[in-house]
Amino acid sequence: MKTLTITRPDDWHVHIRNGEMLRTVLPYTAKQFARAIIMPNLKPPVTTVEQALLYRDEILKTVPVDLEFTPLMTLYLTAATTENEIKKAAESEHIHAFKLYPAGATTHSDSGVADIKAAYPQFAAMEKHQIPLLIHGEVTDEHCDIFDRERVFIERYLLDIVKHFPELRIVLEHVTTSDAVQFVESASTNVAATLTPQHLLYNRNALFVGGIRPHNYCLPVLKREHHRLALVKAATSGNSKFFLGTDSAPHLTTLKESACGCAGCFTAPIAMELYAEAFESANALDKLEGFASFYGADFYRLPRNTDTLILAKTTWEVPASYGKDNLSITPLKANESLSWQICNQ
Ligand code: NCD
Ligand code: ZN
């Protein structure tokens, strides 16, 4: 059987929630990845070092005993975040970044930042204390077409942010457009981006194949094919500014299959399989290891992993759902087949 062995990867953007949902989804991430940047958009959001450390303890208690997994915590930036908290976060070995959600941009973002310019003193503090800023890069202007929101965010805010804070390390999360790729490529080495499997594999037609497809709906929303091609090119280019971040975002099946379905694709159990498929389609399996296992660690100034992950070329079917009956989560590609599978270690 054809296999692919790579250094164990990390997930630089994942939602694992808390409580029962955490217990359901975390083992899937821990099986695939050695470490993950944990998104702080809980209800209520994780805004202080103290809360992040408590959340970290909850996660560590949930890691299956036979797996090694390190959660890398982040804090949710609000208008009330103080320089003292930013300093404390930068000094903590467990906190690795702040996350900026424009208020109202996505799931649990209502406590996010409404006036981005007003957050400049906080960006200055992050630059000074050398802690990265992770950005959900979409404007929330209801008059802006939803497919243009990432491009407009770059034009309206991001160009000015990188100009004002040249030493601030920024990750533009889950990039979805050729505009974002171009922006990241032409910015300094302090600017990087994560790429999700769904944005590498699908264009916006996937939202409407024979009817509305809630499990393919996430934010930023899937874009046109030419954008997808630009993302695949960036991911498979070997450019270290582009690295893996699944944005796996579990929601109950009932909350996605609803009159107002939640945004987020659940990909944790099949993440590396999806990336392998995307890279293989681009004839670039040799570029997967840098993207999945090296560049993110380098950007976050963490050591690269030393153990390995093996993927085997074999066809298998993605389950219809994960989790118990009262907590059923439908993954991306439910009931569809995949051509790679990670091997049990
Ligand atoms: C994420 C979630 O559900 O928390 N949803 C999503 O569509 N990606 C939030 C986010 O990252 O935007
Ligand atoms: Zn996310």
PDB file of N, CA and C in Angstrom, residues 57-109:
ATOM      1  N   ASP A  57      -6.625  23.630  31.413  1.00  0.00           N
ATOM      2  CA  ASP A  57      -6.735  22.483  32.330  1.00  0.00           C
ATOM      3  C   ASP A  57      -7.871  21.559  31.904  1.00  0.00           C
ATOM      4  N   GLU A  58      -9.002  22.170  31.523  1.00  0.00           N
ATOM      5  CA  GLU A  58     -10.154  21.355  31.092  1.00  0.00           C
ATOM      6  C   GLU A  58      -9.772  20.524  29.860  1.00  0.00           C
ATOM      7  N   ILE A  59      -9.053  21.147  28.940  1.00  0.00           N
ATOM      8  CA  ILE A  59      -8.646  20.426  27.720  1.00  0.00           C
ATOM      9  C   ILE A  59      -7.700  19.275  28.074  1.00  0.00           C
ATOM     10  N   LEU A  60      -6.705  19.574  28.926  1.00  0.00           N
ATOM     11  CA  LEU A  60      -5.710  18.543  29.257  1.00  0.00           C
ATOM     12  C   LEU A  60      -6.355  17.333  29.917  1.00  0.00           C
ATOM     13  N   LYS A  61      -7.399  17.605  30.736  1.00  0.00           N
ATOM     14  CA  LYS A  61      -8.093  16.489  31.399  1.00  0.00           C
ATOM     15  C   LYS A  61      -8.829  15.614  30.396  1.00  0.00           C
ATOM     16  N   THR A  62      -9.103  16.167  29.216  1.00  0.00           N
ATOM     17  CA  THR A  62      -9.902  15.476  28.214  1.00  0.00           C
ATOM     18  C   THR A  62      -9.058  14.691  27.218  1.00  0.00           C
ATOM     19  N   VAL A  63      -7.744  14.975  27.180  1.00  0.00           N
ATOM     20  CA  VAL A  63      -6.892  14.289  26.193  1.00  0.00           C
ATOM     21  C   VAL A  63      -6.846  12.799  26.531  1.00  0.00           C
ATOM     22  N   PRO A  64      -7.157  11.923  25.575  1.00  0.00           N
ATOM     23  CA  PRO A  64      -7.094  10.481  25.847  1.00  0.00           C
ATOM     24  C   PRO A  64      -5.696  10.080  26.346  1.00  0.00           C
ATOM     25  N   VAL A  65      -5.650   9.130  27.282  1.00  0.00           N
ATOM     26  CA  VAL A  65      -4.373   8.799  27.929  1.00  0.00           C
ATOM     27  C   VAL A  65      -3.302   8.295  26.963  1.00  0.00           C
ATOM     28  N   ASP A  66      -3.746   7.687  25.874  1.00  0.00           N
ATOM     29  CA  ASP A  66      -2.751   7.122  24.943  1.00  0.00           C
ATOM     30  C   ASP A  66      -2.257   8.136  23.907  1.00  0.00           C
ATOM     31  N   LEU A  67      -2.689   9.380  24.015  1.00  0.00           N
ATOM     32  CA  LEU A  67      -2.268  10.387  23.025  1.00  0.00           C
ATOM     33  C   LEU A  67      -1.533  11.532  23.706  1.00  0.00           C
ATOM     34  N   GLU A  68      -0.601  12.115  22.949  1.00  0.00           N
ATOM     35  CA  GLU A  68       0.091  13.307  23.467  1.00  0.00           C
ATOM     36  C   GLU A  68      -0.392  14.496  22.689  1.00  0.00           C
ATOM     37  N   PHE A  69      -0.886  15.491  23.412  1.00  0.00           N
ATOM     38  CA  PHE A  69      -1.435  16.654  22.711  1.00  0.00           C
ATOM     39  C   PHE A  69      -1.224  17.898  23.567  1.00  0.00           C
ATOM     40  N   THR A  70      -0.739  18.954  22.946  1.00  0.00           N
ATOM     41  CA  THR A  70      -0.510  20.207  23.662  1.00  0.00           C
ATOM     42  C   THR A  70      -1.411  21.302  23.123  1.00  0.00           C
ATOM     43  N   PRO A  71      -2.319  21.811  23.966  1.00  0.00           N
ATOM     44  CA  PRO A  71      -3.143  22.935  23.519  1.00  0.00           C
ATOM     45  C   PRO A  71      -2.369  24.245  23.645  1.00  0.00           C
ATOM     46  N   LEU A  72      -2.391  25.039  22.611  1.00  0.00           N
ATOM     47  CA  LEU A  72      -1.729  26.345  22.611  1.00  0.00           C
ATOM     48  C   LEU A  72      -2.845  27.383  22.717  1.00  0.00           C
ATOM     49  N   MET A  73      -2.890  28.079  23.848  1.00  0.00           N
ATOM     50  CA  MET A  73      -4.064  28.895  24.142  1.00  0.00           C
ATOM     51  C   MET A  73      -3.978  30.292  23.517  1.00  0.00           C
ATOM     52  N   THR A  74      -5.166  30.858  23.276  1.00  0.00           N
ATOM     53  CA  THR A  74      -5.252  32.229  22.758  1.00  0.00           C
ATOM     54  C   THR A  74      -6.272  33.001  23.587  1.00  0.00           C
ATOM     55  N   LEU A  75      -6.181  34.313  23.530  1.00  0.00           N
ATOM     56  CA  LEU A  75      -7.160  35.166  24.207  1.00  0.00           C
ATOM     57  C   LEU A  75      -7.980  35.934  23.184  1.00  0.00           C
ATOM     58  N   TYR A  76      -9.215  36.157  23.553  1.00  0.00           N
ATOM     59  CA  TYR A  76     -10.191  36.856  22.705  1.00  0.00           C
ATOM     60  C   TYR A  76     -10.039  38.356  22.978  1.00  0.00           C
ATOM     61  N   LEU A  77      -9.683  39.095  21.967  1.00  0.00           N
ATOM     62  CA  LEU A  77      -9.481  40.538  22.135  1.00  0.00           C
ATOM     63  C   LEU A  77     -10.825  41.262  22.198  1.00  0.00           C
ATOM     64  N   THR A  78     -10.977  42.107  23.201  1.00  0.00           N
ATOM     65  CA  THR A  78     -12.175  42.955  23.276  1.00  0.00           C
ATOM     66  C   THR A  78     -11.704  44.393  23.461  1.00  0.00           C
ATOM     67  N   ALA A  79     -12.665  45.319  23.386  1.00  0.00           N
ATOM     68  CA  ALA A  79     -12.310  46.733  23.574  1.00  0.00           C
ATOM     69  C   ALA A  79     -11.745  46.954  24.976  1.00  0.00           C
ATOM     70  N   ALA A  80     -12.055  46.036  25.899  1.00  0.00           N
ATOM     71  CA  ALA A  80     -11.634  46.223  27.292  1.00  0.00           C
ATOM     72  C   ALA A  80     -10.294  45.551  27.616  1.00  0.00           C
ATOM     73  N   THR A  81      -9.667  44.873  26.657  1.00  0.00           N
ATOM     74  CA  THR A  81      -8.386  44.204  26.936  1.00  0.00           C
ATOM     75  C   THR A  81      -7.323  45.239  27.300  1.00  0.00           C
ATOM     76  N   THR A  82      -6.675  45.044  28.447  1.00  0.00           N
ATOM     77  CA  THR A  82      -5.694  46.040  28.921  1.00  0.00           C
ATOM     78  C   THR A  82      -4.279  45.656  28.498  1.00  0.00           C
ATOM     79  N   GLU A  83      -3.394  46.658  28.536  1.00  0.00           N
ATOM     80  CA  GLU A  83      -1.992  46.370  28.209  1.00  0.00           C
ATOM     81  C   GLU A  83      -1.417  45.382  29.227  1.00  0.00           C
ATOM     82  N   ASN A  84      -1.858  45.499  30.469  1.00  0.00           N
ATOM     83  CA  ASN A  84      -1.372  44.587  31.496  1.00  0.00           C
ATOM     84  C   ASN A  84      -1.706  43.126  31.151  1.00  0.00           C
ATOM     85  N   GLU A  85      -2.943  42.908  30.644  1.00  0.00           N
ATOM     86  CA  GLU A  85      -3.347  41.544  30.269  1.00  0.00           C
ATOM     87  C   GLU A  85      -2.517  41.059  29.073  1.00  0.00           C
ATOM     88  N   ILE A  86      -2.230  41.971  28.160  1.00  0.00           N
ATOM     89  CA  ILE A  86      -1.430  41.618  26.973  1.00  0.00           C
ATOM     90  C   ILE A  86      -0.016  41.218  27.413  1.00  0.00           C
ATOM     91  N   LYS A  87       0.529  41.972  28.366  1.00  0.00           N
ATOM     92  CA  LYS A  87       1.868  41.675  28.885  1.00  0.00           C
ATOM     93  C   LYS A  87       1.868  40.305  29.577  1.00  0.00           C
ATOM     94  N   LYS A  88       0.823  40.098  30.415  1.00  0.00           N
ATOM     95  CA  LYS A  88       0.718  38.818  31.140  1.00  0.00           C
ATOM     96  C   LYS A  88       0.616  37.640  30.167  1.00  0.00           C
ATOM     97  N   ALA A  89      -0.171  37.836  29.119  1.00  0.00           N
ATOM     98  CA  ALA A  89      -0.353  36.774  28.118  1.00  0.00           C
ATOM     99  C   ALA A  89       0.976  36.475  27.425  1.00  0.00           C
ATOM    100  N   ALA A  90       1.690  37.541  27.070  1.00  0.00           N
ATOM    101  CA  ALA A  90       2.966  37.362  26.364  1.00  0.00           C
ATOM    102  C   ALA A  90       3.969  36.631  27.253  1.00  0.00           C
ATOM    103  N   GLU A  91       3.859  36.863  28.562  1.00  0.00           N
ATOM    104  CA  GLU A  91       4.807  36.230  29.491  1.00  0.00           C
ATOM    105  C   GLU A  91       4.437  34.785  29.826  1.00  0.00           C
ATOM    106  N   SER A  92       3.191  34.399  29.537  1.00  0.00           N
ATOM    107  CA  SER A  92       2.774  33.030  29.863  1.00  0.00           C
ATOM    108  C   SER A  92       3.257  32.058  28.790  1.00  0.00           C
ATOM    109  N   GLU A  93       3.850  30.956  29.227  1.00  0.00           N
ATOM    110  CA  GLU A  93       4.339  29.980  28.239  1.00  0.00           C
ATOM    111  C   GLU A  93       3.186  29.252  27.545  1.00  0.00           C
ATOM    112  N   HIS A  94       1.975  29.379  28.101  1.00  0.00           N
ATOM    113  CA  HIS A  94       0.851  28.647  27.521  1.00  0.00           C
ATOM    114  C   HIS A  94      -0.010  29.470  26.578  1.00  0.00           C
ATOM    115  N   ILE A  95       0.172  30.778  26.581  1.00  0.00           N
ATOM    116  CA  ILE A  95      -0.662  31.658  25.737  1.00  0.00           C
ATOM    117  C   ILE A  95       0.176  32.090  24.538  1.00  0.00           C
ATOM    118  N   HIS A  96      -0.389  31.932  23.364  1.00  0.00           N
ATOM    119  CA  HIS A  96       0.426  32.134  22.158  1.00  0.00           C
ATOM    120  C   HIS A  96      -0.061  33.234  21.238  1.00  0.00           C
ATOM    121  N   ALA A  97      -1.247  33.778  21.485  1.00  0.00           N
ATOM    122  CA  ALA A  97      -1.746  34.814  20.569  1.00  0.00           C
ATOM    123  C   ALA A  97      -3.016  35.450  21.115  1.00  0.00           C
ATOM    124  N   PHE A  98      -3.380  36.583  20.507  1.00  0.00           N
ATOM    125  CA  PHE A  98      -4.705  37.178  20.679  1.00  0.00           C
ATOM    126  C   PHE A  98      -5.483  36.975  19.396  1.00  0.00           C
ATOM    127  N   LYS A  99      -6.792  36.814  19.522  1.00  0.00           N
ATOM    128  CA  LYS A  99      -7.640  36.663  18.339  1.00  0.00           C
ATOM    129  C   LYS A  99      -8.558  37.864  18.221  1.00  0.00           C
ATOM    130  N   LEU A 100      -8.517  38.474  17.049  1.00  0.00           N
ATOM    131  CA  LEU A 100      -9.399  39.609  16.761  1.00  0.00           C
ATOM    132  C   LEU A 100     -10.578  39.149  15.918  1.00  0.00           C
ATOM    133  N   TYR A 101     -11.760  39.224  16.509  1.00  0.00           N
ATOM    134  CA  TYR A 101     -12.994  39.023  15.753  1.00  0.00           C
ATOM    135  C   TYR A 101     -13.660  40.378  15.579  1.00  0.00           C
ATOM    136  N   PRO A 102     -13.850  40.838  14.354  1.00  0.00           N
ATOM    137  CA  PRO A 102     -14.692  42.029  14.201  1.00  0.00           C
ATOM    138  C   PRO A 102     -16.079  41.689  14.769  1.00  0.00           C
ATOM    139  N   ALA A 103     -16.642  42.565  15.587  1.00  0.00           N
ATOM    140  CA  ALA A 103     -17.916  42.251  16.262  1.00  0.00           C
ATOM    141  C   ALA A 103     -18.978  41.877  15.235  1.00  0.00           C
ATOM    142  N   GLY A 104     -19.559  40.694  15.427  1.00  0.00           N
ATOM    143  CA  GLY A 104     -20.652  40.266  14.551  1.00  0.00           C
ATOM    144  C   GLY A 104     -20.200  39.536  13.297  1.00  0.00           C
ATOM    145  N   ALA A 105     -18.889  39.299  13.128  1.00  0.00           N
ATOM    146  CA  ALA A 105     -18.423  38.681  11.874  1.00  0.00           C
ATOM    147  C   ALA A 105     -18.778  37.198  11.772  1.00  0.00           C
ATOM    148  N   THR A 106     -18.854  36.495  12.915  1.00  0.00           N
ATOM    149  CA  THR A 106     -19.014  35.042  12.838  1.00  0.00           C
ATOM    150  C   THR A 106     -19.561  34.489  14.153  1.00  0.00           C
ATOM    151  N   THR A 107     -19.542  33.157  14.299  1.00  0.00           N
ATOM    152  CA  THR A 107     -20.050  32.493  15.498  1.00  0.00           C
ATOM    153  C   THR A 107     -19.418  33.073  16.775  1.00  0.00           C
ATOM    154  N   HIS A 108     -20.236  33.432  17.739  1.00  0.00           N
ATOM    155  CA  HIS A 108     -19.764  33.941  19.037  1.00  0.00           C
ATOM    156  C   HIS A 108     -18.771  35.094  18.891  1.00  0.00           C
ATOM    157  N   SER A 109     -19.088  36.043  18.039  1.00  0.00           N
ATOM    158  CA  SER A 109     -18.177  37.176  17.870  1.00  0.00           C
ATOM    159  C   SER A 109     -18.808  38.467  18.374  1.00  0.00           C
TER     160      SER A 109
END
